[in-house]
Coordinates of C-alpha atoms in Angstrom, one line a residue:
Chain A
X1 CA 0.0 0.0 0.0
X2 CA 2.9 2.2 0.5
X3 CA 4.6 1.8 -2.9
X4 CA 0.9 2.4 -4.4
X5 CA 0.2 5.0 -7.0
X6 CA -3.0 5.5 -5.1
X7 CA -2.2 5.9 -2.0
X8 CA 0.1 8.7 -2.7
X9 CA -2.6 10.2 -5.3
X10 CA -5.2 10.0 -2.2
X11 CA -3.1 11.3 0.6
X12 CA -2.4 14.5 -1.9
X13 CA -6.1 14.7 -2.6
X14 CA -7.0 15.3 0.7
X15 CA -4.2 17.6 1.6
X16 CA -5.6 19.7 -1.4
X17 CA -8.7 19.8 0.1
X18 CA -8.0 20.1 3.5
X19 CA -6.2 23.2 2.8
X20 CA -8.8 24.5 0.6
X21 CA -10.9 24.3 3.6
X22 CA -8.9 26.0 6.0
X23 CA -7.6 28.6 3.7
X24 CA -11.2 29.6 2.3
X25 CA -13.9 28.9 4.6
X26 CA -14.0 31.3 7.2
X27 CA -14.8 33.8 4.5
X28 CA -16.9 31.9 2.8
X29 CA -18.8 31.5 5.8
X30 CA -18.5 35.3 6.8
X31 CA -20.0 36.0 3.2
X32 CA -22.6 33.8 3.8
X33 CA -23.4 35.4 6.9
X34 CA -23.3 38.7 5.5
X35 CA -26.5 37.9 3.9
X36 CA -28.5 36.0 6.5
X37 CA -32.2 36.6 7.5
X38 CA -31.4 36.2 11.2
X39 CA -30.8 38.6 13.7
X40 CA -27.5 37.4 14.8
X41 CA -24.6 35.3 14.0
X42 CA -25.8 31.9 12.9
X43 CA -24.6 29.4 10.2
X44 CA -26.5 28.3 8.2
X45 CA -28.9 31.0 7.9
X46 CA -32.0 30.5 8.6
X47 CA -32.9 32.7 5.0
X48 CA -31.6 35.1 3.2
X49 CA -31.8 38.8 3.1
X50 CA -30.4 42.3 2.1
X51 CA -30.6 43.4 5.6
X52 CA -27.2 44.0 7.2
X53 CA -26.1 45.8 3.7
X54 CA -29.2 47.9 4.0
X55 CA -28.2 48.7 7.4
X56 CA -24.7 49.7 7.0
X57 CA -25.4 51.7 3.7
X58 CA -27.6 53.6 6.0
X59 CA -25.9 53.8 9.3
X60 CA -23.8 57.0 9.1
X61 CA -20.7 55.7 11.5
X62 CA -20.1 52.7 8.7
X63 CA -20.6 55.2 5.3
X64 CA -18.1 57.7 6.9
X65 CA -15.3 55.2 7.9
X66 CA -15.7 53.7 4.5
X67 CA -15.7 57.3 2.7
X68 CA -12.6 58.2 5.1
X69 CA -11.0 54.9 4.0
X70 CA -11.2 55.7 0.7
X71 CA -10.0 59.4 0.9
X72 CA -6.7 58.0 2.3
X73 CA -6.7 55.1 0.2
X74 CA -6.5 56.7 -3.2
X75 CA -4.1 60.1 -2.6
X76 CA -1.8 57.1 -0.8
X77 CA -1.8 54.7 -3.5
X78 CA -1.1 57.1 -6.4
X79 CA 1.7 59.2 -4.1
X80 CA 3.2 55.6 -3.5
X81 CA 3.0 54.6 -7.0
X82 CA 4.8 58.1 -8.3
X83 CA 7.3 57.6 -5.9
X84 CA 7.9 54.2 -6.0
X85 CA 8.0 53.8 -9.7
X86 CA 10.7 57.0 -10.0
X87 CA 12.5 55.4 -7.1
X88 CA 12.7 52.4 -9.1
X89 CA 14.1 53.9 -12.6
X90 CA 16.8 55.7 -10.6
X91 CA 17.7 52.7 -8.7
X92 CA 17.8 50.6 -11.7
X93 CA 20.3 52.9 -13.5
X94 CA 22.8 53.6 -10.5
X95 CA 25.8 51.8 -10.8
X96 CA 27.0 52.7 -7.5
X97 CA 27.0 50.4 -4.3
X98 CA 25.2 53.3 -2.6
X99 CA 22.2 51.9 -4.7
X100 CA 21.9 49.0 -2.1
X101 CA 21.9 51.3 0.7
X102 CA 19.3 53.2 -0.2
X103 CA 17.1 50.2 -1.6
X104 CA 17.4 48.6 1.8
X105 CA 16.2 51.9 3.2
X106 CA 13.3 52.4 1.2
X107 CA 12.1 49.1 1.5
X108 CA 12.7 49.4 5.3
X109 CA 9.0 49.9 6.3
X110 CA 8.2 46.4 4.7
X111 CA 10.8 44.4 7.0
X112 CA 10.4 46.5 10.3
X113 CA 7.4 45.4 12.2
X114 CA 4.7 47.6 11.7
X115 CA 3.9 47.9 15.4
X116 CA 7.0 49.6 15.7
X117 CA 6.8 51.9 12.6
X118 CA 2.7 52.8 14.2
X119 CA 4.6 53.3 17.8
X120 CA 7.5 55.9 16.1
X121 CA 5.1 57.5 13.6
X122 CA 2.4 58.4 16.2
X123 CA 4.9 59.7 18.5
X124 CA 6.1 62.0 15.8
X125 CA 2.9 62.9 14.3
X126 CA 1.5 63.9 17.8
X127 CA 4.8 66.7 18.0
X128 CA 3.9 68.2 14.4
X129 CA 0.0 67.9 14.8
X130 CA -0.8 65.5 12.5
X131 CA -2.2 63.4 14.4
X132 CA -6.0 62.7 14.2
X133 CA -5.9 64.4 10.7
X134 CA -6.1 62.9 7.2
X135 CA -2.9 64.0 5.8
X136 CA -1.1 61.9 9.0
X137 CA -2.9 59.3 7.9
X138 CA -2.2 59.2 4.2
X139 CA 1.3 60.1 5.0
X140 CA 2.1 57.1 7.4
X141 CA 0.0 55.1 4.2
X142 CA 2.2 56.2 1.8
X143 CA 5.5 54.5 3.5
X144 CA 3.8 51.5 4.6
X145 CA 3.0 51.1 0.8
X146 CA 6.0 52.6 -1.3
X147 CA 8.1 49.3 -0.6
X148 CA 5.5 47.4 -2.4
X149 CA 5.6 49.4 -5.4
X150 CA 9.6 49.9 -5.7
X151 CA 9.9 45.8 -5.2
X152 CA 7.2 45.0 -7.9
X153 CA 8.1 47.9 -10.4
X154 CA 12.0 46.6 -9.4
X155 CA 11.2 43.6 -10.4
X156 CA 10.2 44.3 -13.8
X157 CA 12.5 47.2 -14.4
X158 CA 15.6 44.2 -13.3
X159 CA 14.3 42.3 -16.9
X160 CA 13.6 45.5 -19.0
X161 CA 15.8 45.8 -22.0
X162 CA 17.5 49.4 -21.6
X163 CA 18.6 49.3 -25.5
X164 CA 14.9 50.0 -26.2
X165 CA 15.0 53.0 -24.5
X166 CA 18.6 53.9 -25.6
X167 CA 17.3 53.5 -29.1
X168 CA 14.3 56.1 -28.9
X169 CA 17.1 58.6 -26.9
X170 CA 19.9 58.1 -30.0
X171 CA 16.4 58.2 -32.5
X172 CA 16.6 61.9 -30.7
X173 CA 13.5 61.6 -28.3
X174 CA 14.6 63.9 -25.2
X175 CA 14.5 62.0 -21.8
X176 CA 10.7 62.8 -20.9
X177 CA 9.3 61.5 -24.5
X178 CA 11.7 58.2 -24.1
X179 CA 10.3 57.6 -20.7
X180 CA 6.8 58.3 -21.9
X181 CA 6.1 56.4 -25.0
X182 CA 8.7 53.8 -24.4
X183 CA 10.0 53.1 -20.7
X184 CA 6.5 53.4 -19.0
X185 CA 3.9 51.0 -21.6
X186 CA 6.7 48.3 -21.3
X187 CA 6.6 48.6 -17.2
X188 CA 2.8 49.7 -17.2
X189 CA 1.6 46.4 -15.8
X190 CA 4.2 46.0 -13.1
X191 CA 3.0 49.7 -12.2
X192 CA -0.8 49.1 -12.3
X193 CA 0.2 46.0 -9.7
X194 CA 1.8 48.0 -7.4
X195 CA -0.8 50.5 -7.2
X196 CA -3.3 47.7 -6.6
X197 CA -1.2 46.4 -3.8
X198 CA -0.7 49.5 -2.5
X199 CA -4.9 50.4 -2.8
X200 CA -5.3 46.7 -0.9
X201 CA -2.7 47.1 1.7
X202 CA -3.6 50.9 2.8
X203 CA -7.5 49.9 2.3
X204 CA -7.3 47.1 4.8
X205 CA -4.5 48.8 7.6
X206 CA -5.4 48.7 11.0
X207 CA -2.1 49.0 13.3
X208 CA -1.0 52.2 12.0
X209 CA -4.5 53.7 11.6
X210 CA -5.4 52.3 15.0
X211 CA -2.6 54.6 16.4
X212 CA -3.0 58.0 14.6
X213 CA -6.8 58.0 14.1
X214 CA -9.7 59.8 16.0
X215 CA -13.1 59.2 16.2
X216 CA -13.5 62.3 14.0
X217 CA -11.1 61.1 11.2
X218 CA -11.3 57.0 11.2
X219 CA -10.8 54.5 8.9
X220 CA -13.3 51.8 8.5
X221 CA -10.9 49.0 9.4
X222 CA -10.7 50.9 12.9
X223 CA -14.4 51.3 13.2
X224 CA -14.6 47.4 12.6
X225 CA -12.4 46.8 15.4
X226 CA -13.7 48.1 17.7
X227 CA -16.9 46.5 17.1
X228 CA -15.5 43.4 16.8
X229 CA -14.4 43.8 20.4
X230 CA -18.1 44.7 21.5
X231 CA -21.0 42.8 20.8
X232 CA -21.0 41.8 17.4
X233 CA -24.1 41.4 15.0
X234 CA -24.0 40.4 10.8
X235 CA -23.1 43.8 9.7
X236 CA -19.8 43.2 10.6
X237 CA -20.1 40.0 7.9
X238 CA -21.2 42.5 5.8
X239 CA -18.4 45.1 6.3
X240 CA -16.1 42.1 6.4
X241 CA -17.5 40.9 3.3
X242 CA -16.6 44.3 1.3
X243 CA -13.4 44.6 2.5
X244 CA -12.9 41.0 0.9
X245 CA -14.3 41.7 -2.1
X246 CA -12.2 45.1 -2.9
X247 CA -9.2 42.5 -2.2
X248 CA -10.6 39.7 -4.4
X249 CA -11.6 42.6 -7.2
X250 CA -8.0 43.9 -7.1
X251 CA -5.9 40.4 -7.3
X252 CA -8.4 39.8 -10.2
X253 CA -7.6 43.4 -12.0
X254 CA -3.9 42.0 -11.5
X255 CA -4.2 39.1 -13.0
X256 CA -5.7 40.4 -15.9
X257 CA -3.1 43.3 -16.0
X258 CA -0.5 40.4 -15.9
X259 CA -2.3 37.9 -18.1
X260 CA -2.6 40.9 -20.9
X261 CA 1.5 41.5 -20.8
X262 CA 2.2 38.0 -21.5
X263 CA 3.6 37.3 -18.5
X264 CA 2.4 34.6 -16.5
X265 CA 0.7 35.1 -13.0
X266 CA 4.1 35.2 -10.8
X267 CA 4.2 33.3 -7.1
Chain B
X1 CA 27.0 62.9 -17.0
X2 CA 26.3 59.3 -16.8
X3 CA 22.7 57.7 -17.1
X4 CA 22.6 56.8 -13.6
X5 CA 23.6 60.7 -12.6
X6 CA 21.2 62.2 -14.6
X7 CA 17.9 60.3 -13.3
X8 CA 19.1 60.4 -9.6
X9 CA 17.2 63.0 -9.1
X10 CA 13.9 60.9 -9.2
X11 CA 15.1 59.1 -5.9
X12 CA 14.8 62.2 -3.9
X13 CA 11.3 62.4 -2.7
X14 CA 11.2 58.7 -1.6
X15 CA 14.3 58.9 0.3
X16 CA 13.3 62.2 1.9
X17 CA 9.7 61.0 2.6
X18 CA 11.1 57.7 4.1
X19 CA 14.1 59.9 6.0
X20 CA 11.8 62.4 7.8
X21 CA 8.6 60.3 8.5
X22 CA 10.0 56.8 9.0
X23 CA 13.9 56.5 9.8
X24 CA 13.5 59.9 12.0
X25 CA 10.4 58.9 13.5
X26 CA 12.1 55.4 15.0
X27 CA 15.4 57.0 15.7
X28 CA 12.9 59.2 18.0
X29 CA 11.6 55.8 19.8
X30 CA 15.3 54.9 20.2
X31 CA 16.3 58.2 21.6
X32 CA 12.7 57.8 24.5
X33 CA 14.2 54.5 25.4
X34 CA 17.4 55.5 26.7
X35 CA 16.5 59.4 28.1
X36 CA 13.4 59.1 30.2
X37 CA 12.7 59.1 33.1
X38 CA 16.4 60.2 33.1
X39 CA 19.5 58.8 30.5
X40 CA 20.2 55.2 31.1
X41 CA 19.1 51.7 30.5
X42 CA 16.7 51.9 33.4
X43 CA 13.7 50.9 30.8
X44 CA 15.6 47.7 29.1
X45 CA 16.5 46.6 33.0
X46 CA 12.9 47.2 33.8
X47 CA 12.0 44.5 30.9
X48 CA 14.4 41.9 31.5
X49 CA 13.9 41.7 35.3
X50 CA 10.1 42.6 36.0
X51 CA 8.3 38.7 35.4
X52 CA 5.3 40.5 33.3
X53 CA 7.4 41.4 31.1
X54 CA 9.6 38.3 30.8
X55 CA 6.7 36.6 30.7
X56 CA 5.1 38.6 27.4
X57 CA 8.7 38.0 25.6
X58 CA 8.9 34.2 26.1
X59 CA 5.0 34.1 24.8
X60 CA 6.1 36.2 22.4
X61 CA 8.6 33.6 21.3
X62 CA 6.8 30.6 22.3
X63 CA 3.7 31.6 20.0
X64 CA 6.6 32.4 17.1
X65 CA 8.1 29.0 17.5
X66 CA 5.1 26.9 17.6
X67 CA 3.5 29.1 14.6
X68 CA 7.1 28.7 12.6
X69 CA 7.0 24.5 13.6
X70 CA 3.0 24.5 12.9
X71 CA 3.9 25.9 9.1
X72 CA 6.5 23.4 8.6
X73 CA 4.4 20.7 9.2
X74 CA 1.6 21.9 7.9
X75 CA 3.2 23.9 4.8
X76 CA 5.6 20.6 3.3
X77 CA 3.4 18.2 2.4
X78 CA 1.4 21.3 0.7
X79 CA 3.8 22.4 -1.0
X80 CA 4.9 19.1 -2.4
X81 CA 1.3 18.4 -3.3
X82 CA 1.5 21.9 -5.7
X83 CA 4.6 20.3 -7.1
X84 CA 3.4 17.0 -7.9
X85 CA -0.2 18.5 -9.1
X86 CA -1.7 19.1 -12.1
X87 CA -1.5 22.3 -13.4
X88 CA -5.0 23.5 -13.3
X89 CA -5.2 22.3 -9.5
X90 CA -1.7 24.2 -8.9
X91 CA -3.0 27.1 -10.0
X92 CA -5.9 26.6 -7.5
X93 CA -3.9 26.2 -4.9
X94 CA -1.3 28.8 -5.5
X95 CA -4.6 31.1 -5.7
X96 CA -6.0 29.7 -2.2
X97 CA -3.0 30.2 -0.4
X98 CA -1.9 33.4 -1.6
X99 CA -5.6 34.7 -0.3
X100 CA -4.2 36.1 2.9
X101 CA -1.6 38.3 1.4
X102 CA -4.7 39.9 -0.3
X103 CA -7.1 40.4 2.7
X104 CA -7.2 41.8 5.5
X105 CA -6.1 39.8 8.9
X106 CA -8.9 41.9 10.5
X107 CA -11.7 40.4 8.0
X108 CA -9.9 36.5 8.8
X109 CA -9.6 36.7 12.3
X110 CA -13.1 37.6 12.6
X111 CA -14.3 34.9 10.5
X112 CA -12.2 32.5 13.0
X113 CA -14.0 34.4 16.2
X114 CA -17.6 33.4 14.5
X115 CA -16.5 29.8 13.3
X116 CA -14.8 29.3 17.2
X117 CA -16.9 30.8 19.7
X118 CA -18.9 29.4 22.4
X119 CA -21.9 30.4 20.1
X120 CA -20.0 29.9 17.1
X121 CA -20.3 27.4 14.5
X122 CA -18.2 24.5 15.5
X123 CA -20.1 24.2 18.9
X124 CA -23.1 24.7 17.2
X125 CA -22.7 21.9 15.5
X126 CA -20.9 19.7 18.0
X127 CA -23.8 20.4 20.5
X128 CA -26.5 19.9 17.7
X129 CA -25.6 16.4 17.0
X130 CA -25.2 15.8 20.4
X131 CA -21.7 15.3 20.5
X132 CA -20.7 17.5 23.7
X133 CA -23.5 18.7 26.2
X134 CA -21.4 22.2 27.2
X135 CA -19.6 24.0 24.4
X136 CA -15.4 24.0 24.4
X137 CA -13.5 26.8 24.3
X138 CA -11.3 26.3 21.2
X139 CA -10.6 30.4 21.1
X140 CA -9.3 33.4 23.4
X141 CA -6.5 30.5 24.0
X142 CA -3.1 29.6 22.9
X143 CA -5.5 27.4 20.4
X144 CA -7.5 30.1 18.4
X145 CA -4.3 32.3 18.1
X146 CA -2.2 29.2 16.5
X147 CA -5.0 28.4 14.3
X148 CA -5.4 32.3 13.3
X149 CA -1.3 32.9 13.0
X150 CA -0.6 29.6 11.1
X151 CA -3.2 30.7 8.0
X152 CA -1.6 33.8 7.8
X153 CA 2.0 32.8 7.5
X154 CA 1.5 29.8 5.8
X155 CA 2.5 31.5 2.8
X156 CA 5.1 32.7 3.6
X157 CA 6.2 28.9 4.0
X158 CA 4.6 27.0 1.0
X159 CA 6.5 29.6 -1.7
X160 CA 10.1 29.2 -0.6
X161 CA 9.3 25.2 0.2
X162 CA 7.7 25.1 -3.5
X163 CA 10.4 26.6 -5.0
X164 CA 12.9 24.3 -3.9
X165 CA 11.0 21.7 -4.1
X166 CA 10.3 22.2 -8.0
X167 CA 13.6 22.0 -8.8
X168 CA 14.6 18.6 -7.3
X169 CA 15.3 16.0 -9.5
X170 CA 13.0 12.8 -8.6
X171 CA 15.5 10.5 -9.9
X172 CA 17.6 11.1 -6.8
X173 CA 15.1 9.4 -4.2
X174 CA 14.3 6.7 -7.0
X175 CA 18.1 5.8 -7.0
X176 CA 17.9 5.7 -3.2
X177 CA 14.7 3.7 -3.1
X178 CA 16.3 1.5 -5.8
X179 CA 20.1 1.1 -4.3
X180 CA 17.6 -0.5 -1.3
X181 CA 16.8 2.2 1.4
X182 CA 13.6 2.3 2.4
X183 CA 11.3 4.9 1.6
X184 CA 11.3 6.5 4.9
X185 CA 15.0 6.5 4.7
X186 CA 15.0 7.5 1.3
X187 CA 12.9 10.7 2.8
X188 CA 15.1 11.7 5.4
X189 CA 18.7 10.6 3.8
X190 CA 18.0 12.7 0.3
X191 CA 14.9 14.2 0.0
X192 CA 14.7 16.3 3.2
X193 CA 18.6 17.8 3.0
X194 CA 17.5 18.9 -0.5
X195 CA 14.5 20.8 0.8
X196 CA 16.6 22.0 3.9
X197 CA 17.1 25.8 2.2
X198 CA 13.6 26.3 1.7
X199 CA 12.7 25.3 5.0
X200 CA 15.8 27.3 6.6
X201 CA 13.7 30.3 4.6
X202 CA 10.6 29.9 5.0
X203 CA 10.9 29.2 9.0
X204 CA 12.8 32.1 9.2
X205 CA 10.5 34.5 7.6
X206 CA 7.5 33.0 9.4
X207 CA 9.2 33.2 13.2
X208 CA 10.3 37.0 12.1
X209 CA 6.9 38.4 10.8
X210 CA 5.2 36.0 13.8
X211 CA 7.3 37.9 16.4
X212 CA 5.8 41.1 16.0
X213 CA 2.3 40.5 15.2
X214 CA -0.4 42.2 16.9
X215 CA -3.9 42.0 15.6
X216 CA -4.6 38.0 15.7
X217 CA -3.3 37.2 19.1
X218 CA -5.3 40.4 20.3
X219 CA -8.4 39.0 18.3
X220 CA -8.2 35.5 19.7
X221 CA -5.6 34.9 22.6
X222 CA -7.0 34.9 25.8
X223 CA -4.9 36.7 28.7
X224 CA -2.2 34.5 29.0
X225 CA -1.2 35.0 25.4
X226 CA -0.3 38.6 25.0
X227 CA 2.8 39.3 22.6
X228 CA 5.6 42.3 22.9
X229 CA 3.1 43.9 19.9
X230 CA 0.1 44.2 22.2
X231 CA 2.0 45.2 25.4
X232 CA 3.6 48.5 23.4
X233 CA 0.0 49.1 21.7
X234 CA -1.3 48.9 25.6
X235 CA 1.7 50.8 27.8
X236 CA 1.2 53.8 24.9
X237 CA -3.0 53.8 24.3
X238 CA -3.5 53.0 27.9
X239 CA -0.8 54.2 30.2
X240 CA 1.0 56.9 27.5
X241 CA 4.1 55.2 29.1
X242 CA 6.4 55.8 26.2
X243 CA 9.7 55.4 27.7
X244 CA 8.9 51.5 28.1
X245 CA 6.8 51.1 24.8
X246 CA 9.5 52.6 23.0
X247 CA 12.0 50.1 25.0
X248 CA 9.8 47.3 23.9
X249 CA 9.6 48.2 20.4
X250 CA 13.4 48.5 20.4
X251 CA 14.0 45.2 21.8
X252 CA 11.3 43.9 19.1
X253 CA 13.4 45.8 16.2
X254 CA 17.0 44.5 17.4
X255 CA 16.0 41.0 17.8
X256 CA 14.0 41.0 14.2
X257 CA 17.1 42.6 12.4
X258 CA 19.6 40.0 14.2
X259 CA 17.4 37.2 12.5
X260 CA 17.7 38.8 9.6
X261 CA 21.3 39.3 9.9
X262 CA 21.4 35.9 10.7
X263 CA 19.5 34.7 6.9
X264 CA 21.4 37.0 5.2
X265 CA 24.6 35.5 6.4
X266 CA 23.5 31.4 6.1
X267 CA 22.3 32.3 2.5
X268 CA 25.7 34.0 1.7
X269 CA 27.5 31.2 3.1
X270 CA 25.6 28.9 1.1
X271 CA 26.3 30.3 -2.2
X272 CA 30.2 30.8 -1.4
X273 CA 30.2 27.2 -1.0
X274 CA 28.4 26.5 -4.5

């Protein structure tokens, strides 16, 4: 039975699935949830309703945190994604062994834990007033996602072929127009992943956000958790569910953006 | 003017965004440690002698150690199941695993709190059928945070496993199998050593990141399982006690860059020897 072809086939089998399981269904089951009929958390509904979406598009505390989400989330994600991608390109063309260095730097706020960054950044932001406002908040944002867009853009920059754009520059387009029409559609997809990483990542923070926000100026991730610490009914599931969704939505618009440049869906 | 010269210029507002709102910020937390109440190491003393806060560090690396050991187990025979798949189910499962680096660990650790619960699903259903007459506690223990931490950081397990793994010749453990060990001894004589630098990896990366997390053991350890994360969060939301917090968070950062130090150095080793 050992030596069988079966066995092995089998035992893999039902690793596959276990893992499929353990990996998948507490959100499927939050999902679920989102949409019950009953009037707290039970699995499996009883039926199936609209209710705890109805409620939280209505309720004023989730609609803010969500609009206050997203009016950190997008000036974060496009200021990481400027200065990630031109971080990149100069990195990529120095020759120096400072170029290390300062790679190592920038990508710093990926490899510290980011109890520590929310612990320095709040005591800082607290001397020059920024905390409790928005711009502390997409500040902080914008370093916890810059390393994600310098290590994916990197990354495709490290396989670019630099003739191309040596070609347009001795075909005598200045710097700008070489980068423009040449440089930036061949590294376009690598961009357009960072930016959704960084959108994902800043969308679902909670340590650093936990530490600068206010109840005035609060992200919804913060609102959720401090629900989740008091009594708890299926809007959460619904929240929850949205969050997941926005995820799912952006690794989808990745693979897409991936599957489109002909390359394949990297691990 | 060299190529590199001219576009340098483009590196400026990372490095001096990164410079004054993240290396300045933690130089700051370095500089509270050591100068309050007065200039010393009165706080780091405080840490390694007061049994609270011994107590939080070994949790801290207890939970880290039996997270990184969980993975292991949990993440090898995964990973050679990707290997050995076929493509359409690899894809599947590279998908499924890589769904925590795309959510939120808020969103999953709730889902765990409503699946483990004493109202929750699994004693639902365990009392239902008649299986237990009082539900268990399988969360706010050492249990629900294990269960929580290991799906997160499985990932960052499975891909450096994989990627060894994939690149193994199978003809080596054959010739084992056939020159008359036995399987077992096949396993642990050729086919383990070979996988030894993506385990080395993956371990490493899992223990780091487990060290300082924060938001699953908050979310479903009971008391006894606070980590170094939690107690800085607390001694600065609570108490505003920075000159310990910022002691804390110091300790946390020198003993994560050491490990790192420490990977950097095996995996130069390793490729002066090849």
């Amino acid at each position: 039975m050992f030596y069988s072809a079966k066995f092995w086939g089998g035992l893999r089998g039902i690793i596959n699935v276990m893992l499929v399981v353990y990996m998948l269904a507490p959100l499927v089951i939050i999902f679920v949830i989102s949409f019950s009929s009953a009037l707290y958390l039970t699995f499996p509904p009883p039926g199936l309703s609209l209710q705890w979406y109805e409620k939280m598009f209505s309720n004023p505390t989730w609609t803010r945190t969500l609009v206050t989400s997203l009016k950190i989330m997008v000036p974060a994600a496009i200021a990481a994604t400027v200065l990630g991608t031109a971080a990149a390109l100069a990195l990529s063309r120095m020759e120096s062994k400072w170029a290390l260095a300062v790679r190592a730097v920038l990508m710093a706020p990926l490899v510290v834990p980011v109890i520590i960054t929310a612990a320095a950044i709040f005591g800082v932001f607290r001397i020059w007033g920024l905390y409790g406002s928005l711009w502390g908040l997409i500040l902080a944002h914008v370093i916890l996602t810059l390393p994600y867009v310098l290590s994916t853009v990197s990354a495709n920059l490290a396989v670019f072929d630099k003739r191309l754009e040596d070609a347009a520059a001795n075909c005598g387009a200045p710097p700008w127009i070489a980068f423009r029409r040449v440089t930036l559609p061949l590294i376009s997809p690598s961009v357009m992943s960072g930016m959704l990483f960084a959108m994902v990542i800043s969308f679902d923070e909670l340590v650093v956000s936990l530490f600068l926000s206010t109840p005035r100026v609060r992200p919804v991730t913060v609102q959720m958790w401090s629900n989740i610490k008091g009594d708890t009914d299926p809007t959460i599931a619904a929240i929850a569910t949205v969050l997941f969704l926005f995820s799912l939505l952006a690794l989808l618009a990745d693979g897409i953006a991936r599957r489109r440049s002909g390359r394949e869906p990297g691990l | 003017m060299t190529a590199g010269n001219r576009t340098l210029w483009l590196l400026i507002p990372a490095v001096l965004l990164i410079g004054v709102c993240f290396l300045y910020p933690v130089s700051w937390l370095l500089q509270r440690s050591v100068s309050e109440p007065v200039w010393g190491l009165q706080n780091y003393i405080t840490i390694f002698s007061k049994s609270i806060y011994l107590g939080v560090l070994w949790n801290t690396i207890a939970i880290a150690g039996a997270t990184t050991i969980l993975c292991a187990l949990i993440g090898f025979p995964v990973a050679y199941s990707m290997v050995h798949a076929r493509p359409w189910i690899r894809k599947l499962l590279i998908f499924v695993v890589l769904i925590p680096f795309w959510t939120s660990i808020l969103v999953r650790s709730f889902a765990w709190l409503v699946i483990l619960q004493r109202g929750g699903i699994i004693n639902d259903i365990l009392v239902g059928i008649g299986m237990i007459a009082e539900p268990l506690d399988i969360v706010y223990n050492r249990f629900g945070v294990l269960l929580g931490m290991v799906q997160v950081l499985l990932p960052f397990m499975v891909f450096p496993l994989y990627s060894v793994m994939a690149r193994i010749d199978g003809s080596f453990f054959r010739a084992a199998t056939n020159l008359g060990a036995t399987p077992i001894r096949a396993f642990f004589r050729v086919y383990l050593p070979l996988c030894l630098p993506g385990l080395g990896t993956g371990a490493m990366l899992v223990f780091i990141i487990a060290l300082g997390y924060f938001i699953t053991p908050a979310l479903l350890g009971g008391r006894g399982d606070t980590m170094i994360a939690q107690l800085i969060f607390e001694r600065i939301d609570e108490f505003g006690d920075w000159p310990l917090a910022s002691a804390l968070a110091i300790v946390l950062l020198i003993g994560t860059g050491l490990l790192f130090a420490i990977i950097k150095g095996v995996s130069k080793l390793r490729r002066g020897r090849i």
